[in-house]
Structure formats: C-alpha cells, structure tokens
PDB file of C-alpha atoms in Angstrom:
ATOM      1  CA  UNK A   1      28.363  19.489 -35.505  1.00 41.00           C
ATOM      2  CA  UNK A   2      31.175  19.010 -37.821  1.00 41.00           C
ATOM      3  CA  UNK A   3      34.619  16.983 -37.678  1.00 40.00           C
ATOM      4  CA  UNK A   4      37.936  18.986 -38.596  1.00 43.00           C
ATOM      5  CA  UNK A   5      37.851  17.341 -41.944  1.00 42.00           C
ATOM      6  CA  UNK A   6      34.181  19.014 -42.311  1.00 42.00           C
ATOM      7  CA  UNK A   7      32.215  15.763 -42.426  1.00 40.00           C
ATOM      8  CA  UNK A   8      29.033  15.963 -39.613  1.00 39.00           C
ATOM      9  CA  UNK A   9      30.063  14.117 -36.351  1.00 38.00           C
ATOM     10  CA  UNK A  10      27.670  11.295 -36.106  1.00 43.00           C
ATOM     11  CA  UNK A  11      25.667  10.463 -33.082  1.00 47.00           C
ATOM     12  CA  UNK A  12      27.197   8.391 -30.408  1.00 43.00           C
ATOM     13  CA  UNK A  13      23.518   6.781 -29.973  1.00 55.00           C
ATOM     14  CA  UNK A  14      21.108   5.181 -32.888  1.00 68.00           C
ATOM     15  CA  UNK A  15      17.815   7.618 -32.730  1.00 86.00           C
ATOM     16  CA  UNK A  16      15.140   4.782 -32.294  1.00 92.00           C
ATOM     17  CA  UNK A  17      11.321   5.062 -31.845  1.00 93.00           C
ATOM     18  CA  UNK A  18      12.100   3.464 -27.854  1.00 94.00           C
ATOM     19  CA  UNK A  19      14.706   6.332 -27.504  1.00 94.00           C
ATOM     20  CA  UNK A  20      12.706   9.277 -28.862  1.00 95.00           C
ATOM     21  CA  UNK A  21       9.201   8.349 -26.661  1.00 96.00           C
ATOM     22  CA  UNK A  22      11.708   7.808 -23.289  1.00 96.00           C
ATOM     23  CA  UNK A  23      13.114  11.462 -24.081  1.00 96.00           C
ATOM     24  CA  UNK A  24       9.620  12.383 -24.655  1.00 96.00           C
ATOM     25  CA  UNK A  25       8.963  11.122 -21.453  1.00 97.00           C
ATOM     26  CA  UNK A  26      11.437  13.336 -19.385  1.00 96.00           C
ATOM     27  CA  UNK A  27      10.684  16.118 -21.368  1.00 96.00           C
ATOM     28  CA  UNK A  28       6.695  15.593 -20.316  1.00 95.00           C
ATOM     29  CA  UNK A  29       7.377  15.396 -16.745  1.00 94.00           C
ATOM     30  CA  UNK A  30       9.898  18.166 -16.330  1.00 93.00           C
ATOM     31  CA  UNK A  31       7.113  20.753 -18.112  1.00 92.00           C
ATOM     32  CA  UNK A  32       3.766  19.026 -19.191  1.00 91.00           C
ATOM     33  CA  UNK A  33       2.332  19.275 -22.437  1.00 91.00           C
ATOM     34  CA  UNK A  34       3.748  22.460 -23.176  1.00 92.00           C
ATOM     35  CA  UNK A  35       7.275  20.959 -22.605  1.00 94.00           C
ATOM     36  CA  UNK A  36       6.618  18.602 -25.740  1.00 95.00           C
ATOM     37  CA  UNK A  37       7.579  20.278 -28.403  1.00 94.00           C
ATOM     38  CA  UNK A  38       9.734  19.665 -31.697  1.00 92.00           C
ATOM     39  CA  UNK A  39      12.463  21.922 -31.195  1.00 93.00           C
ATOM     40  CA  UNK A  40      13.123  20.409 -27.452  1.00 96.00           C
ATOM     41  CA  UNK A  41      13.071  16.962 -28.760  1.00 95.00           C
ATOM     42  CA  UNK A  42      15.294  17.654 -31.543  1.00 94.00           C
ATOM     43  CA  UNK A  43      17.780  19.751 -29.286  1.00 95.00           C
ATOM     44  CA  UNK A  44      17.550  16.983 -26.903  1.00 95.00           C
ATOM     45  CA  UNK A  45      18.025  14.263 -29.692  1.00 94.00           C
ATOM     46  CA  UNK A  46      20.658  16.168 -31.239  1.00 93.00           C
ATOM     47  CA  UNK A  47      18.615  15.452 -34.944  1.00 93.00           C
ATOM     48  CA  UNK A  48      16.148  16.970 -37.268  1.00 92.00           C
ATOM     49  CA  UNK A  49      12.153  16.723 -37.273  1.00 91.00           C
ATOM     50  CA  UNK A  50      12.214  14.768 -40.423  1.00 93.00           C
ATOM     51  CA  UNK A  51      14.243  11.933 -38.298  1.00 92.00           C
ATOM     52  CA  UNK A  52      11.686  11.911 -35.450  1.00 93.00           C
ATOM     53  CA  UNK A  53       8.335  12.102 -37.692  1.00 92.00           C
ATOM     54  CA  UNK A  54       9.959   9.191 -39.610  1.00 92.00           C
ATOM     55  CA  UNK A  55      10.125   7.073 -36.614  1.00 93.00           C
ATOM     56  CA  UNK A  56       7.059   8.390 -34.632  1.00 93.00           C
ATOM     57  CA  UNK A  57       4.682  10.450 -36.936  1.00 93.00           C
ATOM     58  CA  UNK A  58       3.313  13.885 -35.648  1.00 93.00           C
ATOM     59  CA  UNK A  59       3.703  15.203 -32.297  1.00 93.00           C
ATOM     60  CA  UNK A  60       0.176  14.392 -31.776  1.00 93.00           C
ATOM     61  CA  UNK A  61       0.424  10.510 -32.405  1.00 94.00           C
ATOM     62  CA  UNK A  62       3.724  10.492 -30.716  1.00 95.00           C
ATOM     63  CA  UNK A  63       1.810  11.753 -27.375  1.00 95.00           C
ATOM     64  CA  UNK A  64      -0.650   9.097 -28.212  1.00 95.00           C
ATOM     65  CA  UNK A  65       2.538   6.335 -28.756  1.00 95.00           C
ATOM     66  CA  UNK A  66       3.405   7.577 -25.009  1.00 96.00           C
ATOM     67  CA  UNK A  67       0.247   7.954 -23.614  1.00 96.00           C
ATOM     68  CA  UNK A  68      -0.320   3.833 -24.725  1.00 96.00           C
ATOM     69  CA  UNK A  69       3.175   2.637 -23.639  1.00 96.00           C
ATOM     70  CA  UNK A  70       2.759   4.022 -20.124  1.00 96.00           C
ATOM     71  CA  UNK A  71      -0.924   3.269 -19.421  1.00 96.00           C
ATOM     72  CA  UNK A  72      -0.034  -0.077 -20.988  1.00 95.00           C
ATOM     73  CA  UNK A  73       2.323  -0.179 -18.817  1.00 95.00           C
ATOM     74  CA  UNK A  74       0.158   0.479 -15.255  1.00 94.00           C
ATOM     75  CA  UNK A  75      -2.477  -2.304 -16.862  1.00 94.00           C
ATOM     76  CA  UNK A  76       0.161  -4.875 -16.876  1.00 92.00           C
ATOM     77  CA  UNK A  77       1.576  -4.356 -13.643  1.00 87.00           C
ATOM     78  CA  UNK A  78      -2.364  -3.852 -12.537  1.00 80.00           C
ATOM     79  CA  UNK A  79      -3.124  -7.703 -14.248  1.00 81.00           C
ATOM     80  CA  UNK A  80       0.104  -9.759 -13.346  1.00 76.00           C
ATOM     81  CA  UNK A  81      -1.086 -11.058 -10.012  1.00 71.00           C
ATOM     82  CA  UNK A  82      -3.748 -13.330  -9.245  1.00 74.00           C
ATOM     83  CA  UNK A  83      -6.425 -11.212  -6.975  1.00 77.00           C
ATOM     84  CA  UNK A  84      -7.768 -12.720  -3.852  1.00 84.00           C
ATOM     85  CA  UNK A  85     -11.385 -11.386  -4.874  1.00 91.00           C
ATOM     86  CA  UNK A  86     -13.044  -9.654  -7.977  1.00 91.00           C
ATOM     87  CA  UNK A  87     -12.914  -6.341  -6.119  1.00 92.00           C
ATOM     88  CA  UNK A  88      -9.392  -7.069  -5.082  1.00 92.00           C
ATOM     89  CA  UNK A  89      -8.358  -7.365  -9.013  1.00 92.00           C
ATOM     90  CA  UNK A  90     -10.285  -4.052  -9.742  1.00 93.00           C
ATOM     91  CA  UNK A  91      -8.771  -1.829  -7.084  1.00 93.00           C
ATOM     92  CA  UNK A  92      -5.147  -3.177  -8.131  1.00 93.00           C
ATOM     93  CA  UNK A  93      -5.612  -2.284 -11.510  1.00 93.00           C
ATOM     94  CA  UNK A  94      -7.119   1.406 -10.315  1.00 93.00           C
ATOM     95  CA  UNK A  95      -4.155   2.113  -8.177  1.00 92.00           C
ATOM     96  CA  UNK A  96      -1.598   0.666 -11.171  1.00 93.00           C
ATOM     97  CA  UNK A  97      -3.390   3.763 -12.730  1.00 93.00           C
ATOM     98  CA  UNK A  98      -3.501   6.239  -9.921  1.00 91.00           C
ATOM     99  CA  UNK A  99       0.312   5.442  -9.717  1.00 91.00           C
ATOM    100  CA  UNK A 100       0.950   6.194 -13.194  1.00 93.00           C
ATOM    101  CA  UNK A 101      -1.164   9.439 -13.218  1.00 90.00           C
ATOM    102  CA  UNK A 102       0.731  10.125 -10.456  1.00 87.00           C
ATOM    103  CA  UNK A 103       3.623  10.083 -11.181  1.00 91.00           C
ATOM    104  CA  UNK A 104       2.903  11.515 -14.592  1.00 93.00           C
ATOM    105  CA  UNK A 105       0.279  14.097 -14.173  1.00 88.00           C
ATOM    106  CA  UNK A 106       0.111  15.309 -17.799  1.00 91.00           C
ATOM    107  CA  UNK A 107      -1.227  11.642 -18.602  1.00 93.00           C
ATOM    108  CA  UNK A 108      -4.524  11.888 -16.802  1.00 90.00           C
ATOM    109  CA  UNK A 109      -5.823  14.350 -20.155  1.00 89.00           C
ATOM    110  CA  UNK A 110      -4.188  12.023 -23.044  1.00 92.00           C
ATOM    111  CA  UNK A 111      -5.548   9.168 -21.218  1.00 91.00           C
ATOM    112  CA  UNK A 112      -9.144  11.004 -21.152  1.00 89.00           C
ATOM    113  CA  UNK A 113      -8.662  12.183 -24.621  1.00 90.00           C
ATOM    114  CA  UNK A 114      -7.973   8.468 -25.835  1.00 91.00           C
ATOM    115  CA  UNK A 115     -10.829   7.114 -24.601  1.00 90.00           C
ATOM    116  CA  UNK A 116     -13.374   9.867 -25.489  1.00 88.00           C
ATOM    117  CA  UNK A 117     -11.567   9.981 -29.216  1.00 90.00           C
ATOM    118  CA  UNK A 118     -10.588   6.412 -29.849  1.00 92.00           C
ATOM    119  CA  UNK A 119     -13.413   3.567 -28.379  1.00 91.00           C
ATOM    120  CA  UNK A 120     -11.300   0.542 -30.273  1.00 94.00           C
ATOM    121  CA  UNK A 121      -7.628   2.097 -29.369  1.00 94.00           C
ATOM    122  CA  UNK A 122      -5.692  -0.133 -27.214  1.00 95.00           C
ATOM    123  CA  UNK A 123      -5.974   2.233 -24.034  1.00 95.00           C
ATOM    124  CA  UNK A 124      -9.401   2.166 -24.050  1.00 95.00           C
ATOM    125  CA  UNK A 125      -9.569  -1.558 -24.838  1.00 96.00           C
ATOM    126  CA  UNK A 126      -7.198  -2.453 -22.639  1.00 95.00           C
ATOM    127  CA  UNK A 127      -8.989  -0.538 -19.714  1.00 95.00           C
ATOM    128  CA  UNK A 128     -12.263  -1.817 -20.265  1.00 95.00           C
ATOM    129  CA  UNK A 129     -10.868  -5.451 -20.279  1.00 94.00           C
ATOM    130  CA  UNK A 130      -8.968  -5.157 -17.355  1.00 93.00           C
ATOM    131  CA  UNK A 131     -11.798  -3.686 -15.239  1.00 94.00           C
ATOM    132  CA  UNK A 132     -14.430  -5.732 -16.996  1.00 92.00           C
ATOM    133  CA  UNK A 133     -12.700  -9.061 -16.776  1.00 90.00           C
ATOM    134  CA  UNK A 134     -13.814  -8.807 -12.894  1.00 92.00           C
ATOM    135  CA  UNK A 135     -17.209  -7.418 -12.901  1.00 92.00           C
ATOM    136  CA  UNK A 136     -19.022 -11.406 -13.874  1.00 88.00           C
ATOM    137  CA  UNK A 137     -17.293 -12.859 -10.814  1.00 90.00           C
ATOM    138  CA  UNK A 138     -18.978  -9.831  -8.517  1.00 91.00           C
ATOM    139  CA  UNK A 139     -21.871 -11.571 -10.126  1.00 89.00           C
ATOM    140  CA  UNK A 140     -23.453  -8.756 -12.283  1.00 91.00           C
ATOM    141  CA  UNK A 141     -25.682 -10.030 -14.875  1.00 91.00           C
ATOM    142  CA  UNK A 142     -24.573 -10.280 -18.000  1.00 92.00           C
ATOM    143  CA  UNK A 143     -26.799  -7.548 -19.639  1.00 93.00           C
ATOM    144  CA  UNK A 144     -25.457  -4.944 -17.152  1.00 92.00           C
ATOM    145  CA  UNK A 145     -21.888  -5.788 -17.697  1.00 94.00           C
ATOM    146  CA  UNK A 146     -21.465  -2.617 -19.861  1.00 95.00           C
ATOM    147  CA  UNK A 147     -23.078  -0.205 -17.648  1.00 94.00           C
ATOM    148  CA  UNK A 148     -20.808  -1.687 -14.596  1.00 93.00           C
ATOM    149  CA  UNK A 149     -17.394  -1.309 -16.091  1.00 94.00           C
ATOM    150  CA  UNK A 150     -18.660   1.876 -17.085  1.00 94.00           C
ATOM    151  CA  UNK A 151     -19.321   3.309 -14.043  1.00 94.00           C
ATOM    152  CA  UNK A 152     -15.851   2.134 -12.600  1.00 94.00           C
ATOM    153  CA  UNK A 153     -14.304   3.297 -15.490  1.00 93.00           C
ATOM    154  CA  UNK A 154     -15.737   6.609 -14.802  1.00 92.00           C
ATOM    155  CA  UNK A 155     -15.116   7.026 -11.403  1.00 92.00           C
ATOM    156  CA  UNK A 156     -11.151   6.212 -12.181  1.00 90.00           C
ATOM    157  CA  UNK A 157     -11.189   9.002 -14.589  1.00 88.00           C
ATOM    158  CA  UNK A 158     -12.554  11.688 -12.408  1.00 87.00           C
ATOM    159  CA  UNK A 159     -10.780  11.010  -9.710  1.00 86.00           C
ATOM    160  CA  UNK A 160      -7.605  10.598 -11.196  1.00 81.00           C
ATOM    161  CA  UNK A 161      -7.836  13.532 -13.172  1.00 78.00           C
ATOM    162  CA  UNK A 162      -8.987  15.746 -10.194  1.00 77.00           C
ATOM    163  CA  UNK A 163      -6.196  14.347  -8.332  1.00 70.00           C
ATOM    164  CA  UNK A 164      -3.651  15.093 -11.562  1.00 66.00           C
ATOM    165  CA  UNK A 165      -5.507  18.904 -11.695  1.00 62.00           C
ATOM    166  CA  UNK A 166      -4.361  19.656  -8.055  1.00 56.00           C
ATOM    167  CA  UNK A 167      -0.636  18.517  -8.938  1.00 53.00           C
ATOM    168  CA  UNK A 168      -0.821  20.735 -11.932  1.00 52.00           C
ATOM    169  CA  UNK A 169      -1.878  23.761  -9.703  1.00 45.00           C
ATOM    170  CA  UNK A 170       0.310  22.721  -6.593  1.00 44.00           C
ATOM    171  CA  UNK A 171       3.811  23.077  -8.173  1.00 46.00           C
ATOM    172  CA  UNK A 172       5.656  21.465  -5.365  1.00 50.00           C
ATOM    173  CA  UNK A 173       2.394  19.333  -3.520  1.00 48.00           C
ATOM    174  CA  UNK A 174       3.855  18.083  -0.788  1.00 51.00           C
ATOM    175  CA  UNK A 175       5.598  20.976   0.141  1.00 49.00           C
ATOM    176  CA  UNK A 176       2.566  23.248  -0.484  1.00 67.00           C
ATOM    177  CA  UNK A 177       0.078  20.242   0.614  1.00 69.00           C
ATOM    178  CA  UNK A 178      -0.499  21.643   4.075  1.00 75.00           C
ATOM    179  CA  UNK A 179      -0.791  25.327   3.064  1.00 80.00           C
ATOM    180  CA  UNK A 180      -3.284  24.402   0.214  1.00 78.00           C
ATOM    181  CA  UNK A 181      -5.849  22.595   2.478  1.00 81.00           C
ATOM    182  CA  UNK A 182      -5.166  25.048   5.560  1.00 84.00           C
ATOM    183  CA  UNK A 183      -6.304  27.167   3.379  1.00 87.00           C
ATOM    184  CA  UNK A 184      -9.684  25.248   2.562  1.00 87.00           C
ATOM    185  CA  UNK A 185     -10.484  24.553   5.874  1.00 89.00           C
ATOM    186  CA  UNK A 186     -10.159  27.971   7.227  1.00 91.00           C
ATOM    187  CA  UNK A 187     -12.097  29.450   4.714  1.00 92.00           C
ATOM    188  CA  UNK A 188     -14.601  26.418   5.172  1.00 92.00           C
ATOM    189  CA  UNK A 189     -14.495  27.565   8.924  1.00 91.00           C
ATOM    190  CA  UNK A 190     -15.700  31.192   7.911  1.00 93.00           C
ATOM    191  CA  UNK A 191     -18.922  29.912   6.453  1.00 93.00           C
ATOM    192  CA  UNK A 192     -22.065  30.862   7.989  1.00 93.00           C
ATOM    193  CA  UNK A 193     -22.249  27.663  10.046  1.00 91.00           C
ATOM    194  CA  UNK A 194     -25.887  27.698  10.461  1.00 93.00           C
ATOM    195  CA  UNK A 195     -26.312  27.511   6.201  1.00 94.00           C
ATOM    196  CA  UNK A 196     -22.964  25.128   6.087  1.00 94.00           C
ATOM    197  CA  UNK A 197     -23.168  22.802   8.386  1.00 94.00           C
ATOM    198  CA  UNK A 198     -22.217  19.790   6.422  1.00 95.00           C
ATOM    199  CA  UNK A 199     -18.796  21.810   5.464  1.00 94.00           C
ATOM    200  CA  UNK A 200     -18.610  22.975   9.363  1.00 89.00           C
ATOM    201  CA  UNK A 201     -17.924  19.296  10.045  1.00 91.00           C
ATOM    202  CA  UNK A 202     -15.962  17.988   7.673  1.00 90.00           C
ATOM    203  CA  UNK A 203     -13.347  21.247   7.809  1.00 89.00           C
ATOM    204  CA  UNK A 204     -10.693  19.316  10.173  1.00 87.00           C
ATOM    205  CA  UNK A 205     -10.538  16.379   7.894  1.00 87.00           C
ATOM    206  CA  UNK A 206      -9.487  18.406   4.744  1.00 82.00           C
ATOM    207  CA  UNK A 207      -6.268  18.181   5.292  1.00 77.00           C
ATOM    208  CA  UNK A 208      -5.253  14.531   6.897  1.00 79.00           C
ATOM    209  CA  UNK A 209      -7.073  13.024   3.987  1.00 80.00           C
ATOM    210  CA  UNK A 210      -4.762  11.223   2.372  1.00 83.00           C
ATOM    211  CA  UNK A 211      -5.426  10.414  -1.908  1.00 83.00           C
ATOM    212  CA  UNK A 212      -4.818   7.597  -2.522  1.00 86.00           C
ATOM    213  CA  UNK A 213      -7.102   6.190   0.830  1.00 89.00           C
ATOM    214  CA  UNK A 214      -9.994   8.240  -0.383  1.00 89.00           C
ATOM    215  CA  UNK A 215      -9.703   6.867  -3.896  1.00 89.00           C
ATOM    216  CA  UNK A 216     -10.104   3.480  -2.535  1.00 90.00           C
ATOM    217  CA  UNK A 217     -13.006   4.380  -0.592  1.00 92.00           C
ATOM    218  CA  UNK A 218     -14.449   5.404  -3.640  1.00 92.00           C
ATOM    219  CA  UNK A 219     -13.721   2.524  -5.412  1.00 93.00           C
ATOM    220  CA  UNK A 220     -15.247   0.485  -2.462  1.00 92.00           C
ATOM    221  CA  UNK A 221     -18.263   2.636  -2.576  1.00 93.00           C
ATOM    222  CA  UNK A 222     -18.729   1.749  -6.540  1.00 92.00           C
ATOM    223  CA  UNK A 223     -18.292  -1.879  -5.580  1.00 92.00           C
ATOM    224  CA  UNK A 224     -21.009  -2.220  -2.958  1.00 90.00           C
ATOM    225  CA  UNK A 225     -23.132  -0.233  -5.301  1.00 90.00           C
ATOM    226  CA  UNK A 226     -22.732  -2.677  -7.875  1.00 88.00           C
ATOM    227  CA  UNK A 227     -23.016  -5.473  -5.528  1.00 84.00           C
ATOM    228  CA  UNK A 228     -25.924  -4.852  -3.690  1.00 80.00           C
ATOM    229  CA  UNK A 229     -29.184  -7.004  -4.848  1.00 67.00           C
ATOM    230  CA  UNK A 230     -31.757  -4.846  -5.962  1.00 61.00           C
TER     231      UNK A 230
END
C-alpha cells in the first residue's frame, strides 16, 4: 500500500522470525497443513515471500521451526516439576504432549515425521531424554534402556496420533462426540454376537470412554510391563 506522496506505507509491526511462526501458528489451527501456505502468510503478514524465507527458510523448515517450538514447548512444561515417582515423571511428560497434540492436531504428523526423518533433531532428542531420564529409576537395566524408552515412545505416538486422526475427521468433536461413537456401538451391537462377543461387551463403553483416561491406562499398562521382573 502506498502513501499520497507514493512512497509504500511501512508496516506498523517489525516482521520477525517469533512473529511469522505465531501467525503460522493460527493459520495451522484454523485449517491444518493445507492452511500453511505462502500466499496466506504473506497476506496475513502484509510482506513478500522473499521477507519470510529470509527469516525462516522454506515452508518446509518453517513447519519444522513450529513443530520444535511447540513440542519444545509441552517437554518443558512436561520436565519443570519434580515427579513423586519415575512413572509419575513419564505420564506428565505424555500428557504435556497429549495436550499439545490436542490442542494442535496437525502436530501429531510433523512430530512423527521429525522423529522418523531426523534421529539427532532436537524433537526427537528432546523426547527421548525426557522419557528416558526416568526409565533407570523404574530400575531397567542399563542394556535395555533403549528398547524401554522406545516402547513408551511408541505408544505416545500412536495414541496421540489416533487421537489427532479422529479430531481431523470429527470437525466439531465434542459436538459430534456422541453421534460418532453412537454410531460405533450400534453398529458393534448388530454383529453376530455369537462370532463377536468380545465387541458385544465392550459396545456400552464406547462412548463414556473418555481420551485422555484411556491414554493413561495405556501408559500404566507400558509401565507395569516394563516393571515386572522377568
């Protein structure tokens, strides 16, 4: 935009790396992945692409720039306290996670991607350290330590990502949450009850499960596994 004397009108705001991954941010949560793009940042920024690669690169490391602020982020706020109990410092840093998947469901696949593409990154790094900081004081040997934070490390992945899959399916989940799992558990209810009888009995509890509960039991199942001599 241009002054009456012609000259452009400059920006009422400095266009900073910080600024650029918060708008980012918003524009990630309002539409996913698919909301990211360089003509929406730069409309939103009121600037050019050349101004926004300078400060952040591609669109592809700028996703990874978010993708290790936020889960940076959830690990800090996971590792700030002092836990009770080894399995009390794991399951805060899963649900610092959970929460941050949650409320940004697009992160669960950049957070996958990272550590699948990038072992030394600092998500992956960070993860591992967080979770595997704990798993000598459940008393794991030492030569297992790898295959232990592992397995967590798994588990939080899957599950989060399943959980961030139903979001991205559910538009508006808790207003649709009932009609979703009515829906499973009538159609579970159909089954031929003599071939399904396992899914006969666990119908009614479809939908009163509640997510984050169930994640925890899974994380206490992991534990115990982990835990248990021999």
């Amino acid at each position: 935009m241009a002054t009456r004397d012609g000259r452009p009108q400059r920006r009422n705001q400095v266009l900073s790396r910080e600024r650029i991954i918060a708008t980012a941010i918003e524009l990630l949560d309002a539409g996913g992945e698919g909301g990211l793009t360089v003509r929406a940042l730069t409309e939103r920024l009121a600037t050019g692409s050349g101004a926004i690669y300078y400060q952040v690169g591609t669109r592809d490391e700028l996703l990874d720039a978010v993708t290790e602020i936020l889960v940076g982020a959830a690990l800090t706020a996971g590792t700030s306290g002092e836990a009770a109990t080894p399995g009390d410092g794991i399951r805060v840093v899963a649900l610092a996670l959970f929460d941050a998947i949650t409320e940004h469901p697009w992160l669960a696949t950049r957070l996958i991607l990272q550590v699948v593409r990038n072992p030394v990154g600092p998500v992956t790094v960070g993860i591992f350290e967080s979770i595997g900081r704990h798993v000598g004081a459940l008393g794991v040997p030492r030569d297992s330590w790898f295959d232990a934070a592992s397995t967590i490390v798994h588990y939080l992945l899957g599950a989060i990502s399943q959980n961030a899959r139903i979001a991205g399916e559910v538009p508006d989940v808790e207003r649709d949450r009932e009609e979703f799992f009515g829906s499973a558990e009538t159609a579970w209810r159909e089954l031929d009850a003599a071939k399904y009888p396992f899914m006969h009995a666990i119908a009614g509890q479809v939908g009163r499960h509640d997510d984050r509960e169930q994640f925890l039991t899974g994380i206490a199942v992991v534990l115990d596994g982990l835990t248990r001599p021999g």
